[in-house]
PDB file of C-alpha atoms in Angstrom:
ATOM      1  CA  MET A   1      20.667  -7.864  25.436  1.00 45.00           C
ATOM      2  CA  PRO A   2      21.770  -6.168  22.280  1.00 46.00           C
ATOM      3  CA  LEU A   3      19.296  -6.190  19.413  1.00 51.00           C
ATOM      4  CA  GLY A   4      19.751  -9.039  17.080  1.00 46.00           C
ATOM      5  CA  LEU A   5      21.126 -11.608  19.610  1.00 42.00           C
ATOM      6  CA  SER A   6      17.720 -12.669  20.605  1.00 49.00           C
ATOM      7  CA  ARG A   7      16.388 -12.717  17.012  1.00 51.00           C
ATOM      8  CA  ARG A   8      16.782 -15.255  14.327  1.00 46.00           C
ATOM      9  CA  LYS A   9      19.057 -13.698  11.720  1.00 44.00           C
ATOM     10  CA  LYS A  10      17.270 -13.051   8.315  1.00 46.00           C
ATOM     11  CA  ALA A  11      18.619 -11.867   5.009  1.00 43.00           C
ATOM     12  CA  PRO A  12      17.301  -8.584   3.688  1.00 41.00           C
ATOM     13  CA  LEU A  13      14.343  -9.061   1.404  1.00 42.00           C
ATOM     14  CA  VAL A  14      14.877  -6.504  -1.375  1.00 43.00           C
ATOM     15  CA  GLU A  15      17.579  -4.003  -1.878  1.00 40.00           C
ATOM     16  CA  ASN A  16      16.918  -1.882  -4.949  1.00 44.00           C
ATOM     17  CA  GLU A  17      13.581  -2.784  -6.456  1.00 56.00           C
ATOM     18  CA  GLU A  18      10.710  -0.984  -4.660  1.00 56.00           C
ATOM     19  CA  ALA A  19       7.318  -2.141  -3.555  1.00 58.00           C
ATOM     20  CA  GLU A  20       4.568  -0.712  -1.606  1.00 58.00           C
ATOM     21  CA  PRO A  21       1.008  -2.096  -0.836  1.00 47.00           C
ATOM     22  CA  VAL A  22      -2.449  -1.257  -0.294  1.00 47.00           C
ATOM     23  CA  ARG A  23      -3.150  -3.738   2.377  1.00 45.00           C
ATOM     24  CA  ALA A  24      -5.792  -6.440   2.483  1.00 45.00           C
ATOM     25  CA  GLY A  25      -7.419  -5.172   5.600  1.00 47.00           C
ATOM     26  CA  LEU A  26      -7.836  -1.567   4.966  1.00 49.00           C
ATOM     27  CA  THR A  27      -8.258   0.603   7.859  1.00 43.00           C
ATOM     28  CA  ALA A  28      -9.889   3.940   8.212  1.00 42.00           C
ATOM     29  CA  ALA A  29      -6.885   5.017   9.897  1.00 40.00           C
ATOM     30  CA  GLY A  30      -5.281   2.809   7.377  1.00 41.00           C
ATOM     31  CA  LEU A  31      -5.325  -0.546   5.510  1.00 40.00           C
ATOM     32  CA  GLU A  32      -4.153  -3.490   7.516  1.00 38.00           C
ATOM     33  CA  GLY A  33      -3.599  -7.178   7.033  1.00 36.00           C
ATOM     34  CA  GLY A  34      -4.000  -9.783   9.713  1.00 34.00           C
ATOM     35  CA  ALA A  35      -1.059  -8.405  11.564  1.00 35.00           C
ATOM     36  CA  GLY A  36      -0.728  -4.925  12.976  1.00 35.00           C
ATOM     37  CA  GLU A  37      -4.325  -4.679  14.327  1.00 37.00           C
ATOM     38  CA  GLU A  38      -3.201  -4.319  17.885  1.00 39.00           C
ATOM     39  CA  GLY A  39      -4.720  -1.511  19.710  1.00 39.00           C
ATOM     40  CA  ALA A  40      -7.261  -0.782  17.003  1.00 40.00           C
ATOM     41  CA  GLY A  41     -10.321  -2.192  18.778  1.00 42.00           C
ATOM     42  CA  PRO A  42     -12.797  -0.495  21.125  1.00 43.00           C
ATOM     43  CA  VAL A  43     -11.976   0.787  24.579  1.00 41.00           C
ATOM     44  CA  GLN A  44     -10.762  -1.983  26.820  1.00 48.00           C
ATOM     45  CA  GLY A  45     -13.374  -3.489  29.079  1.00 51.00           C
ATOM     46  CA  LEU A  46     -16.301  -2.379  26.889  1.00 54.00           C
ATOM     47  CA  PRO A  47     -18.014  -4.824  24.436  1.00 59.00           C
ATOM     48  CA  PRO A  48     -18.632  -3.558  20.926  1.00 56.00           C
ATOM     49  CA  PRO A  49     -22.092  -2.163  20.411  1.00 55.00           C
ATOM     50  CA  PRO A  50     -24.779  -4.394  18.953  1.00 58.00           C
ATOM     51  CA  ALA A  51     -24.849  -4.379  15.136  1.00 54.00           C
ATOM     52  CA  GLY A  52     -28.133  -2.582  15.143  1.00 54.00           C
ATOM     53  CA  LEU A  53     -26.662   0.402  17.133  1.00 49.00           C
ATOM     54  CA  ARG A  54     -23.517   0.847  15.091  1.00 50.00           C
ATOM     55  CA  PRO A  55     -23.389   3.951  12.884  1.00 55.00           C
ATOM     56  CA  ARG A  56     -24.500   3.326   9.296  1.00 70.00           C
ATOM     57  CA  LEU A  57     -21.730   4.529   7.169  1.00 83.00           C
ATOM     58  CA  VAL A  58     -22.463   5.040   3.432  1.00 90.00           C
ATOM     59  CA  PHE A  59     -19.825   6.017   0.913  1.00 93.00           C
ATOM     60  CA  HIS A  60     -20.313   7.386  -2.522  1.00 95.00           C
ATOM     61  CA  THR A  61     -18.361   5.769  -5.368  1.00 96.00           C
ATOM     62  CA  GLN A  62     -17.875   5.912  -9.159  1.00 96.00           C
ATOM     63  CA  LEU A  63     -15.886   4.040 -11.729  1.00 96.00           C
ATOM     64  CA  ALA A  64     -12.908   6.161 -12.481  1.00 95.00           C
ATOM     65  CA  HIS A  65     -13.372   6.081 -16.260  1.00 94.00           C
ATOM     66  CA  GLY A  66     -16.929   7.284 -15.858  1.00 93.00           C
ATOM     67  CA  SER A  67     -20.197   5.966 -14.459  1.00 94.00           C
ATOM     68  CA  PRO A  68     -23.270   7.026 -12.362  1.00 94.00           C
ATOM     69  CA  THR A  69     -22.746   7.517  -8.613  1.00 95.00           C
ATOM     70  CA  GLY A  70     -23.260   4.386  -6.469  1.00 95.00           C
ATOM     71  CA  ARG A  71     -23.643   3.977  -2.747  1.00 95.00           C
ATOM     72  CA  ILE A  72     -21.818   1.325  -0.803  1.00 95.00           C
ATOM     73  CA  GLU A  73     -21.677   0.245   2.850  1.00 91.00           C
ATOM     74  CA  GLY A  74     -21.132  -2.692   5.117  1.00 89.00           C
ATOM     75  CA  PHE A  75     -17.534  -3.546   4.243  1.00 87.00           C
ATOM     76  CA  SER A  76     -14.819  -4.405   6.682  1.00 83.00           C
ATOM     77  CA  ASN A  77     -11.742  -5.111   4.418  1.00 85.00           C
ATOM     78  CA  VAL A  78     -10.515  -4.461   0.891  1.00 87.00           C
ATOM     79  CA  ARG A  79     -11.995  -7.599  -0.701  1.00 89.00           C
ATOM     80  CA  GLU A  80     -15.407  -6.767   0.787  1.00 91.00           C
ATOM     81  CA  LEU A  81     -15.024  -3.184  -0.478  1.00 93.00           C
ATOM     82  CA  TYR A  82     -14.245  -4.406  -4.026  1.00 95.00           C
ATOM     83  CA  ALA A  83     -17.219  -6.799  -3.776  1.00 96.00           C
ATOM     84  CA  LYS A  84     -19.533  -3.914  -2.835  1.00 96.00           C
ATOM     85  CA  ILE A  85     -18.235  -1.842  -5.688  1.00 96.00           C
ATOM     86  CA  GLY A  86     -18.821  -4.797  -8.042  1.00 97.00           C
ATOM     87  CA  GLU A  87     -22.430  -5.067  -6.814  1.00 96.00           C
ATOM     88  CA  ALA A  88     -23.032  -1.364  -7.226  1.00 96.00           C
ATOM     89  CA  PHE A  89     -21.885  -1.358 -10.913  1.00 97.00           C
ATOM     90  CA  ALA A  90     -22.767  -5.029 -11.819  1.00 96.00           C
ATOM     91  CA  ILE A  91     -19.216  -5.984 -12.603  1.00 96.00           C
ATOM     92  CA  PRO A  92     -16.983  -8.784 -11.151  1.00 96.00           C
ATOM     93  CA  ALA A  93     -15.075  -7.603  -8.123  1.00 96.00           C
ATOM     94  CA  THR A  94     -11.882  -8.999  -9.791  1.00 95.00           C
ATOM     95  CA  GLU A  95     -12.186  -6.161 -12.379  1.00 96.00           C
ATOM     96  CA  VAL A  96     -11.296  -3.538  -9.717  1.00 96.00           C
ATOM     97  CA  MET A  97      -7.550  -2.857  -9.775  1.00 96.00           C
ATOM     98  CA  PHE A  98      -7.289  -0.151  -7.070  1.00 95.00           C
ATOM     99  CA  CYS A  99      -9.151   2.790  -5.731  1.00 95.00           C
ATOM    100  CA  THR A 100      -8.339   6.574  -5.398  1.00 94.00           C
ATOM    101  CA  LEU A 101      -9.950   8.991  -2.987  1.00 94.00           C
ATOM    102  CA  ASN A 102     -11.627  12.188  -4.226  1.00 94.00           C
ATOM    103  CA  THR A 103     -10.142  12.039  -7.742  1.00 93.00           C
ATOM    104  CA  HIS A 104     -10.768   9.909 -10.820  1.00 94.00           C
ATOM    105  CA  LYS A 105      -7.205  10.388 -12.010  1.00 93.00           C
ATOM    106  CA  VAL A 106      -4.395   7.743 -11.537  1.00 93.00           C
ATOM    107  CA  ASP A 107      -2.989   9.862  -8.723  1.00 92.00           C
ATOM    108  CA  MET A 108      -0.931   7.643  -6.324  1.00 88.00           C
ATOM    109  CA  GLU A 109      -0.937  10.365  -3.670  1.00 86.00           C
ATOM    110  CA  LYS A 110      -4.705   9.758  -3.353  1.00 90.00           C
ATOM    111  CA  LEU A 111      -4.413   5.931  -3.505  1.00 89.00           C
ATOM    112  CA  LEU A 112      -6.907   4.259  -1.137  1.00 88.00           C
ATOM    113  CA  GLY A 113      -4.731   2.452   1.280  1.00 75.00           C
ATOM    114  CA  GLY A 114      -3.934   4.525   4.373  1.00 58.00           C
ATOM    115  CA  GLN A 115      -7.006   6.469   5.369  1.00 69.00           C
ATOM    116  CA  ILE A 116     -10.664   6.637   4.339  1.00 83.00           C
ATOM    117  CA  GLY A 117     -12.235   9.820   5.651  1.00 84.00           C
ATOM    118  CA  LEU A 118     -15.948   9.453   6.448  1.00 85.00           C
ATOM    119  CA  GLU A 119     -16.761  11.933   3.713  1.00 87.00           C
ATOM    120  CA  ASP A 120     -14.219  10.605   1.040  1.00 92.00           C
ATOM    121  CA  PHE A 121     -15.551   9.781  -2.379  1.00 95.00           C
ATOM    122  CA  ILE A 122     -14.199   6.455  -3.714  1.00 96.00           C
ATOM    123  CA  PHE A 123     -13.167   6.115  -7.421  1.00 96.00           C
ATOM    124  CA  ALA A 124     -12.653   2.547  -8.637  1.00 96.00           C
ATOM    125  CA  HIS A 125     -10.135   1.912 -11.346  1.00 97.00           C
ATOM    126  CA  VAL A 126     -11.001  -1.182 -13.378  1.00 97.00           C
ATOM    127  CA  ARG A 127      -9.007  -3.446 -15.753  1.00 96.00           C
ATOM    128  CA  GLY A 128      -8.377  -1.968 -19.160  1.00 95.00           C
ATOM    129  CA  GLN A 129      -6.014  -2.846 -22.023  1.00 94.00           C
ATOM    130  CA  ARG A 130      -3.468  -5.665 -21.671  1.00 95.00           C
ATOM    131  CA  LYS A 131       0.036  -5.237 -23.026  1.00 96.00           C
ATOM    132  CA  GLU A 132       3.251  -7.219 -23.192  1.00 96.00           C
ATOM    133  CA  VAL A 133       6.654  -5.477 -23.123  1.00 94.00           C
ATOM    134  CA  GLU A 134      10.220  -6.844 -23.547  1.00 96.00           C
ATOM    135  CA  VAL A 135      12.644  -5.026 -21.168  1.00 95.00           C
ATOM    136  CA  PHE A 136      16.407  -5.131 -21.212  1.00 96.00           C
ATOM    137  CA  LYS A 137      17.802  -5.021 -17.712  1.00 95.00           C
ATOM    138  CA  GLY A 138      20.878  -2.920 -18.281  1.00 93.00           C
ATOM    139  CA  GLU A 139      21.167  -1.807 -14.602  1.00 91.00           C
ATOM    140  CA  ASP A 140      20.536  -3.401 -11.222  1.00 88.00           C
ATOM    141  CA  ALA A 141      17.569  -1.236 -10.537  1.00 89.00           C
ATOM    142  CA  LEU A 142      14.676  -0.889 -12.923  1.00 92.00           C
ATOM    143  CA  GLY A 143      13.319   2.295 -11.289  1.00 90.00           C
ATOM    144  CA  LEU A 144       9.895   0.924 -10.238  1.00 89.00           C
ATOM    145  CA  THR A 145       7.986   1.312  -7.036  1.00 87.00           C
ATOM    146  CA  ILE A 146       5.515  -1.560  -6.651  1.00 88.00           C
ATOM    147  CA  THR A 147       2.433  -1.629  -4.515  1.00 87.00           C
ATOM    148  CA  ASP A 148      -0.581  -3.930  -4.282  1.00 88.00           C
ATOM    149  CA  ASN A 149      -4.249  -3.582  -3.720  1.00 87.00           C
ATOM    150  CA  GLY A 150      -4.620  -6.010  -0.855  1.00 83.00           C
ATOM    151  CA  ALA A 151      -6.763  -8.353  -3.055  1.00 88.00           C
ATOM    152  CA  GLY A 152      -4.141 -10.077  -5.278  1.00 91.00           C
ATOM    153  CA  TYR A 153      -2.959  -7.406  -7.753  1.00 93.00           C
ATOM    154  CA  ALA A 154       0.486  -5.826  -7.739  1.00 93.00           C
ATOM    155  CA  PHE A 155       0.822  -2.633  -9.703  1.00 92.00           C
ATOM    156  CA  ILE A 156       3.240   0.210 -10.508  1.00 93.00           C
ATOM    157  CA  LYS A 157       3.020   3.088  -8.032  1.00 90.00           C
ATOM    158  CA  ARG A 158       6.010   5.133  -9.226  1.00 89.00           C
ATOM    159  CA  ILE A 159       8.490   5.315 -12.084  1.00 92.00           C
ATOM    160  CA  ARG A 160      11.746   6.951 -11.281  1.00 90.00           C
ATOM    161  CA  GLU A 161      12.725   9.632 -13.715  1.00 92.00           C
ATOM    162  CA  GLY A 162      15.651   8.672 -15.988  1.00 92.00           C
ATOM    163  CA  SER A 163      15.358   4.957 -15.057  1.00 93.00           C
ATOM    164  CA  ILE A 164      15.235   2.016 -17.446  1.00 93.00           C
ATOM    165  CA  ILE A 165      11.351   1.803 -17.179  1.00 94.00           C
ATOM    166  CA  ASP A 166      11.044   5.551 -17.683  1.00 94.00           C
ATOM    167  CA  GLN A 167      12.423   5.145 -21.146  1.00 94.00           C
ATOM    168  CA  ILE A 168       9.705   2.690 -22.094  1.00 94.00           C
ATOM    169  CA  GLN A 169       6.738   4.919 -22.855  1.00 92.00           C
ATOM    170  CA  VAL A 170       4.141   2.160 -22.962  1.00 94.00           C
ATOM    171  CA  ILE A 171       4.725   1.337 -19.217  1.00 96.00           C
ATOM    172  CA  ASN A 172       2.754   3.683 -16.920  1.00 95.00           C
ATOM    173  CA  VAL A 173       1.951   4.310 -13.304  1.00 94.00           C
ATOM    174  CA  GLY A 174      -1.085   2.272 -12.411  1.00 95.00           C
ATOM    175  CA  ASP A 175      -0.295  -0.611 -14.671  1.00 96.00           C
ATOM    176  CA  MET A 176      -0.986  -3.969 -13.026  1.00 96.00           C
ATOM    177  CA  ILE A 177       1.888  -6.574 -13.334  1.00 96.00           C
ATOM    178  CA  GLU A 178       0.141  -9.716 -14.536  1.00 96.00           C
ATOM    179  CA  SER A 179       3.249 -11.832 -15.148  1.00 96.00           C
ATOM    180  CA  ILE A 180       7.090 -11.727 -15.392  1.00 97.00           C
ATOM    181  CA  ASN A 181       8.714 -14.061 -17.936  1.00 96.00           C
ATOM    182  CA  GLY A 182       5.389 -16.051 -18.004  1.00 95.00           C
ATOM    183  CA  GLN A 183       5.144 -16.496 -14.307  1.00 96.00           C
ATOM    184  CA  ILE A 184       1.675 -15.402 -13.197  1.00 96.00           C
ATOM    185  CA  LEU A 185       1.647 -12.906 -10.323  1.00 95.00           C
ATOM    186  CA  ILE A 186      -1.960 -12.743  -9.540  1.00 95.00           C
ATOM    187  CA  GLY A 187      -2.247 -13.254  -5.754  1.00 93.00           C
ATOM    188  CA  CYS A 188       1.354 -12.208  -5.022  1.00 92.00           C
ATOM    189  CA  ARG A 189       2.199  -9.374  -2.592  1.00 89.00           C
ATOM    190  CA  HIS A 190       4.116  -6.279  -3.514  1.00 88.00           C
ATOM    191  CA  TYR A 191       7.363  -7.368  -1.853  1.00 86.00           C
ATOM    192  CA  GLU A 192       7.304 -10.719  -3.683  1.00 90.00           C
ATOM    193  CA  VAL A 193       7.022  -8.983  -7.112  1.00 91.00           C
ATOM    194  CA  ALA A 194       9.796  -6.495  -6.048  1.00 89.00           C
ATOM    195  CA  LYS A 195      12.017  -9.390  -5.027  1.00 89.00           C
ATOM    196  CA  MET A 196      11.453 -11.174  -8.379  1.00 92.00           C
ATOM    197  CA  LEU A 197      12.285  -8.009 -10.285  1.00 92.00           C
ATOM    198  CA  LYS A 198      15.452  -7.533  -8.214  1.00 89.00           C
ATOM    199  CA  GLU A 199      16.667 -11.073  -8.907  1.00 92.00           C
ATOM    200  CA  LEU A 200      16.267 -10.843 -12.640  1.00 94.00           C
ATOM    201  CA  PRO A 201      19.772 -11.236 -14.110  1.00 94.00           C
ATOM    202  CA  LYS A 202      21.425  -7.955 -15.286  1.00 94.00           C
ATOM    203  CA  GLY A 203      22.321  -7.790 -19.001  1.00 95.00           C
ATOM    204  CA  ARG A 204      19.331  -9.920 -20.148  1.00 95.00           C
ATOM    205  CA  GLU A 205      15.861  -9.303 -21.490  1.00 96.00           C
ATOM    206  CA  PHE A 206      12.711 -10.196 -19.663  1.00 96.00           C
ATOM    207  CA  SER A 207       9.048  -9.929 -20.545  1.00 96.00           C
ATOM    208  CA  LEU A 208       6.332  -8.112 -18.596  1.00 95.00           C
ATOM    209  CA  LYS A 209       2.640  -8.629 -19.140  1.00 96.00           C
ATOM    210  CA  LEU A 210       0.733  -5.591 -17.873  1.00 97.00           C
ATOM    211  CA  VAL A 211      -2.875  -4.488 -17.551  1.00 96.00           C
ATOM    212  CA  GLU A 212      -3.523  -0.717 -17.517  1.00 96.00           C
ATOM    213  CA  PRO A 213      -6.576   0.861 -15.841  1.00 96.00           C
ATOM    214  CA  LEU A 214      -9.460   1.633 -18.150  1.00 94.00           C
ATOM    215  CA  LYS A 215      -9.234   5.273 -19.037  1.00 85.00           C
ATOM    216  CA  ALA A 216     -11.746   7.917 -20.357  1.00 75.00           C
ATOM    217  CA  PHE A 217     -10.622  10.417 -23.020  1.00 54.00           C
ATOM    218  CA  ASP A 218      -9.936  13.242 -20.624  1.00 43.00           C
ATOM    219  CA  ARG A 219      -7.214  11.506 -18.597  1.00 44.00           C
ATOM    220  CA  ILE A 220      -3.904  13.260 -18.145  1.00 43.00           C
ATOM    221  CA  SER A 221      -0.634  11.602 -18.584  1.00 44.00           C
ATOM    222  CA  GLN A 222       0.185   8.929 -15.980  1.00 51.00           C
ATOM    223  CA  ARG A 223       3.978   9.108 -16.396  1.00 50.00           C
ATOM    224  CA  GLY A 224       4.510  11.497 -13.541  1.00 48.00           C
ATOM    225  CA  GLY A 225       3.051   9.117 -11.071  1.00 46.00           C
ATOM    226  CA  ALA A 226       2.463  10.500  -7.582  1.00 41.00           C
ATOM    227  CA  ARG A 227       1.963  14.206  -7.846  1.00 37.00           C
ATOM    228  CA  SER A 228       0.363  16.696  -5.560  1.00 36.00           C
ATOM    229  CA  GLY A 229      -1.815  19.638  -6.328  1.00 36.00           C
ATOM    230  CA  SER A 230      -5.059  18.027  -7.372  1.00 36.00           C
ATOM    231  CA  GLY A 231      -6.853  20.420  -4.983  1.00 35.00           C
ATOM    232  CA  VAL A 232      -8.751  17.746  -3.104  1.00 35.00           C
ATOM    233  CA  GLN A 233      -8.597  17.403   0.637  1.00 37.00           C
ATOM    234  CA  LEU A 234      -8.718  13.840   2.050  1.00 39.00           C
ATOM    235  CA  GLY A 235     -11.173  13.484   4.843  1.00 43.00           C
ATOM    236  CA  THR A 236     -12.978  16.725   5.728  1.00 42.00           C
ATOM    237  CA  GLY A 237     -13.396  15.529   9.320  1.00 46.00           C
ATOM    238  CA  ARG A 238     -11.166  13.932  11.858  1.00 49.00           C
ATOM    239  CA  GLY A 239     -13.074  10.596  11.733  1.00 64.00           C
ATOM    240  CA  THR A 240     -12.016   7.726   9.550  1.00 63.00           C
ATOM    241  CA  LEU A 241     -13.305   4.262   8.943  1.00 63.00           C
ATOM    242  CA  ARG A 242     -10.913   1.586  10.020  1.00 59.00           C
ATOM    243  CA  LEU A 243     -11.367  -1.563   8.036  1.00 62.00           C
ATOM    244  CA  ARG A 244     -10.071  -4.864   9.468  1.00 56.00           C
ATOM    245  CA  SER A 245      -9.372  -8.341   8.058  1.00 53.00           C
ATOM    246  CA  LYS A 246     -11.290  -9.719  11.041  1.00 52.00           C
ATOM    247  CA  GLY A 247     -14.199  -8.299  12.969  1.00 55.00           C
ATOM    248  CA  PRO A 248     -16.324  -5.195  12.263  1.00 57.00           C
ATOM    249  CA  ALA A 249     -14.995  -1.895  10.951  1.00 59.00           C
ATOM    250  CA  THR A 250     -14.600   0.816  13.573  1.00 58.00           C
ATOM    251  CA  VAL A 251     -14.612   4.533  13.413  1.00 60.00           C
ATOM    252  CA  GLN A 252     -11.451   6.122  14.772  1.00 60.00           C
ATOM    253  CA  GLU A 253      -9.466   9.337  14.942  1.00 64.00           C
ATOM    254  CA  LEU A 254      -6.873  10.228  12.375  1.00 65.00           C
ATOM    255  CA  PRO A 255      -3.231   9.554  13.366  1.00 69.00           C
ATOM    256  CA  SER A 256      -1.708  12.130  15.701  1.00 80.00           C
ATOM    257  CA  ALA A 257       0.994  14.603  14.542  1.00 84.00           C
ATOM    258  CA  PHE A 258       3.613  12.345  16.167  1.00 87.00           C
ATOM    259  CA  GLU A 259       2.306   9.292  14.400  1.00 87.00           C
ATOM    260  CA  GLU A 260       2.098  11.026  10.956  1.00 86.00           C
ATOM    261  CA  LYS A 261       5.697  12.190  11.214  1.00 90.00           C
ATOM    262  CA  ALA A 262       6.940   8.804  12.416  1.00 92.00           C
ATOM    263  CA  ILE A 263       5.011   6.973   9.631  1.00 89.00           C
ATOM    264  CA  GLU A 264       6.557   9.247   6.972  1.00 88.00           C
ATOM    265  CA  LYS A 265      10.061   8.602   8.233  1.00 92.00           C
ATOM    266  CA  VAL A 266       9.582   4.918   8.594  1.00 91.00           C
ATOM    267  CA  ASP A 267       8.229   4.746   5.075  1.00 85.00           C
ATOM    268  CA  ASP A 268      11.400   6.544   3.839  1.00 86.00           C
ATOM    269  CA  LEU A 269      13.488   3.955   5.725  1.00 88.00           C
ATOM    270  CA  LEU A 270      11.586   1.057   4.134  1.00 82.00           C
ATOM    271  CA  GLU A 271      12.543   2.434   0.756  1.00 76.00           C
ATOM    272  CA  ASN A 272      16.102   3.080   1.603  1.00 76.00           C
ATOM    273  CA  TYR A 273      16.736  -0.358   3.246  1.00 77.00           C
ATOM    274  CA  MET A 274      14.395  -2.702   1.479  1.00 70.00           C
ATOM    275  CA  GLY A 275      13.363  -1.041  -1.758  1.00 67.00           C
ATOM    276  CA  ILE A 276       9.665  -0.873  -0.762  1.00 73.00           C
ATOM    277  CA  ARG A 277       7.293   1.913   0.106  1.00 73.00           C
ATOM    278  CA  ASP A 278       4.245   1.052   2.177  1.00 77.00           C
ATOM    279  CA  SER A 279       2.614   3.627   4.356  1.00 78.00           C
ATOM    280  CA  GLU A 280       0.347   1.098   6.022  1.00 78.00           C
ATOM    281  CA  LEU A 281       3.201  -1.244   6.895  1.00 84.00           C
ATOM    282  CA  ALA A 282       4.991   1.889   8.246  1.00 86.00           C
ATOM    283  CA  SER A 283       1.837   2.695  10.245  1.00 85.00           C
ATOM    284  CA  SER A 284       1.784  -0.807  11.670  1.00 86.00           C
ATOM    285  CA  MET A 285       5.377  -0.607  12.781  1.00 91.00           C
ATOM    286  CA  VAL A 286       4.848   2.695  14.493  1.00 92.00           C
ATOM    287  CA  GLU A 287       1.914   1.253  16.320  1.00 89.00           C
ATOM    288  CA  LEU A 288       4.074  -1.651  17.433  1.00 92.00           C
ATOM    289  CA  GLY A 289       6.898   0.566  18.561  1.00 92.00           C
ATOM    290  CA  LYS A 290       5.420   3.560  20.149  1.00 90.00           C
ATOM    291  CA  ASP A 291       4.827   1.926  23.596  1.00 91.00           C
ATOM    292  CA  LYS A 292       7.915  -0.321  23.628  1.00 91.00           C
ATOM    293  CA  ARG A 293      10.624   0.455  26.164  1.00 90.00           C
ATOM    294  CA  ASN A 294      13.654  -0.666  24.148  1.00 92.00           C
ATOM    295  CA  PRO A 295      14.705  -1.786  20.707  1.00 91.00           C
ATOM    296  CA  ASP A 296      14.790  -5.433  21.735  1.00 92.00           C
ATOM    297  CA  GLU A 297      11.132  -5.423  22.755  1.00 93.00           C
ATOM    298  CA  PHE A 298      10.480  -3.593  19.496  1.00 93.00           C
ATOM    299  CA  ALA A 299      12.357  -6.237  17.451  1.00 92.00           C
ATOM    300  CA  GLU A 300      10.508  -9.113  19.153  1.00 92.00           C
ATOM    301  CA  ALA A 301       7.157  -7.467  18.454  1.00 91.00           C
ATOM    302  CA  LEU A 302       8.141  -7.049  14.802  1.00 91.00           C
ATOM    303  CA  ASP A 303       9.266 -10.706  14.489  1.00 90.00           C
ATOM    304  CA  GLU A 304       5.922 -11.867  16.041  1.00 89.00           C
ATOM    305  CA  THR A 305       3.579  -9.824  13.871  1.00 87.00           C
ATOM    306  CA  LEU A 306       5.571  -9.028  10.728  1.00 86.00           C
ATOM    307  CA  GLY A 307       8.242 -11.739  10.610  1.00 82.00           C
ATOM    308  CA  ASP A 308       7.589 -12.481   6.930  1.00 79.00           C
ATOM    309  CA  PHE A 309       9.320  -9.275   5.883  1.00 79.00           C
ATOM    310  CA  ALA A 310      12.621 -10.375   7.460  1.00 78.00           C
ATOM    311  CA  PHE A 311      13.706  -6.919   8.465  1.00 83.00           C
ATOM    312  CA  PRO A 312      17.480  -6.386   8.731  1.00 84.00           C
ATOM    313  CA  ASP A 313      18.759  -5.534  12.338  1.00 88.00           C
ATOM    314  CA  GLU A 314      20.216  -2.247  11.186  1.00 90.00           C
ATOM    315  CA  PHE A 315      16.815  -1.249   9.716  1.00 91.00           C
ATOM    316  CA  VAL A 316      15.054  -2.071  12.993  1.00 92.00           C
ATOM    317  CA  PHE A 317      17.552   0.145  14.919  1.00 93.00           C
ATOM    318  CA  ASP A 318      16.861   3.089  12.574  1.00 94.00           C
ATOM    319  CA  VAL A 319      13.074   2.613  12.830  1.00 94.00           C
ATOM    320  CA  TRP A 320      13.323   2.578  16.589  1.00 94.00           C
ATOM    321  CA  GLY A 321      15.314   5.713  16.469  1.00 93.00           C
ATOM    322  CA  ALA A 322      12.839   7.392  14.075  1.00 93.00           C
ATOM    323  CA  ILE A 323       9.914   6.597  16.336  1.00 92.00           C
ATOM    324  CA  GLY A 324      11.874   8.020  19.321  1.00 91.00           C
ATOM    325  CA  ASP A 325      12.783  11.204  17.434  1.00 91.00           C
ATOM    326  CA  ALA A 326       9.128  11.741  16.390  1.00 90.00           C
ATOM    327  CA  LYS A 327       8.058  11.371  20.089  1.00 87.00           C
ATOM    328  CA  VAL A 328      10.371  14.208  21.152  1.00 85.00           C
ATOM    329  CA  GLY A 329       9.711  16.385  18.057  1.00 84.00           C
ATOM    330  CA  ARG A 330      13.072  15.910  16.334  1.00 80.00           C
ATOM    331  CA  LEU A 331      11.548  15.056  13.000  1.00 67.00           C
TER     332      LEU A 331
END
């Protein structure tokens, strides 16, 4: 049966505005929400070890703007991680906007959201100054890439050079989007915020209320967004802690070379088709598709586990092709 005939037709979610999360069930091979956890558990037929026999994993953490080093353990998802950070530094967990790995800078290449190596150092970026900006939407696309922290905050991951937002110097990578035209966005997902930005009428002004991460005096400019070259390696070993929205966290291997290439390509396709970037969503899609026999099986699996995203049929075809290309080394 051709792909799409067995599926309920859905309209594309977002076309130009971009969004990309840090998912509410973070995984040490990646952050995951309730869906996409298939295949992440222990070896089939073997029960999980008793809690007392599981490895005790302790991570070091600091507040990104400066603090003593804390030690955290015993978390299985993003909300629990933020709660542990809050306990370590005697702050409300809701103060944590996002975390980076192995750097205190607002470096979106190091955003905690895909992998936590067992030796990674976690830097927590907390709420800082609030600001309100009036923006004139003179073009269809604002030039923003949105992500979220998996715990209710959507924030700016990237600003495209030369775009409308790039010309507004007070808006920076890392800023949390608190409201649009007075509509509070706390608790919204990245794709919901991106859709709202996309649907704002062209040729009119709108207001953004933003919260920037608290910064120390030695911070470099955030305008460049995701940049490489910080000199820090993520995860010195192959092991990673996989956080889950349900059940205990598990230690797993990092993605294979095939999976890494497929995830990167699928993430590119998400941006091209839907205006979002989300490496964890891409990882979940690769996980769903790598063992499927044909695109219809893959489409059905996507509808069952990720139906809220309303993926266009053409996009699903291309994702299926990207996974196949990665399997045979064509990427």
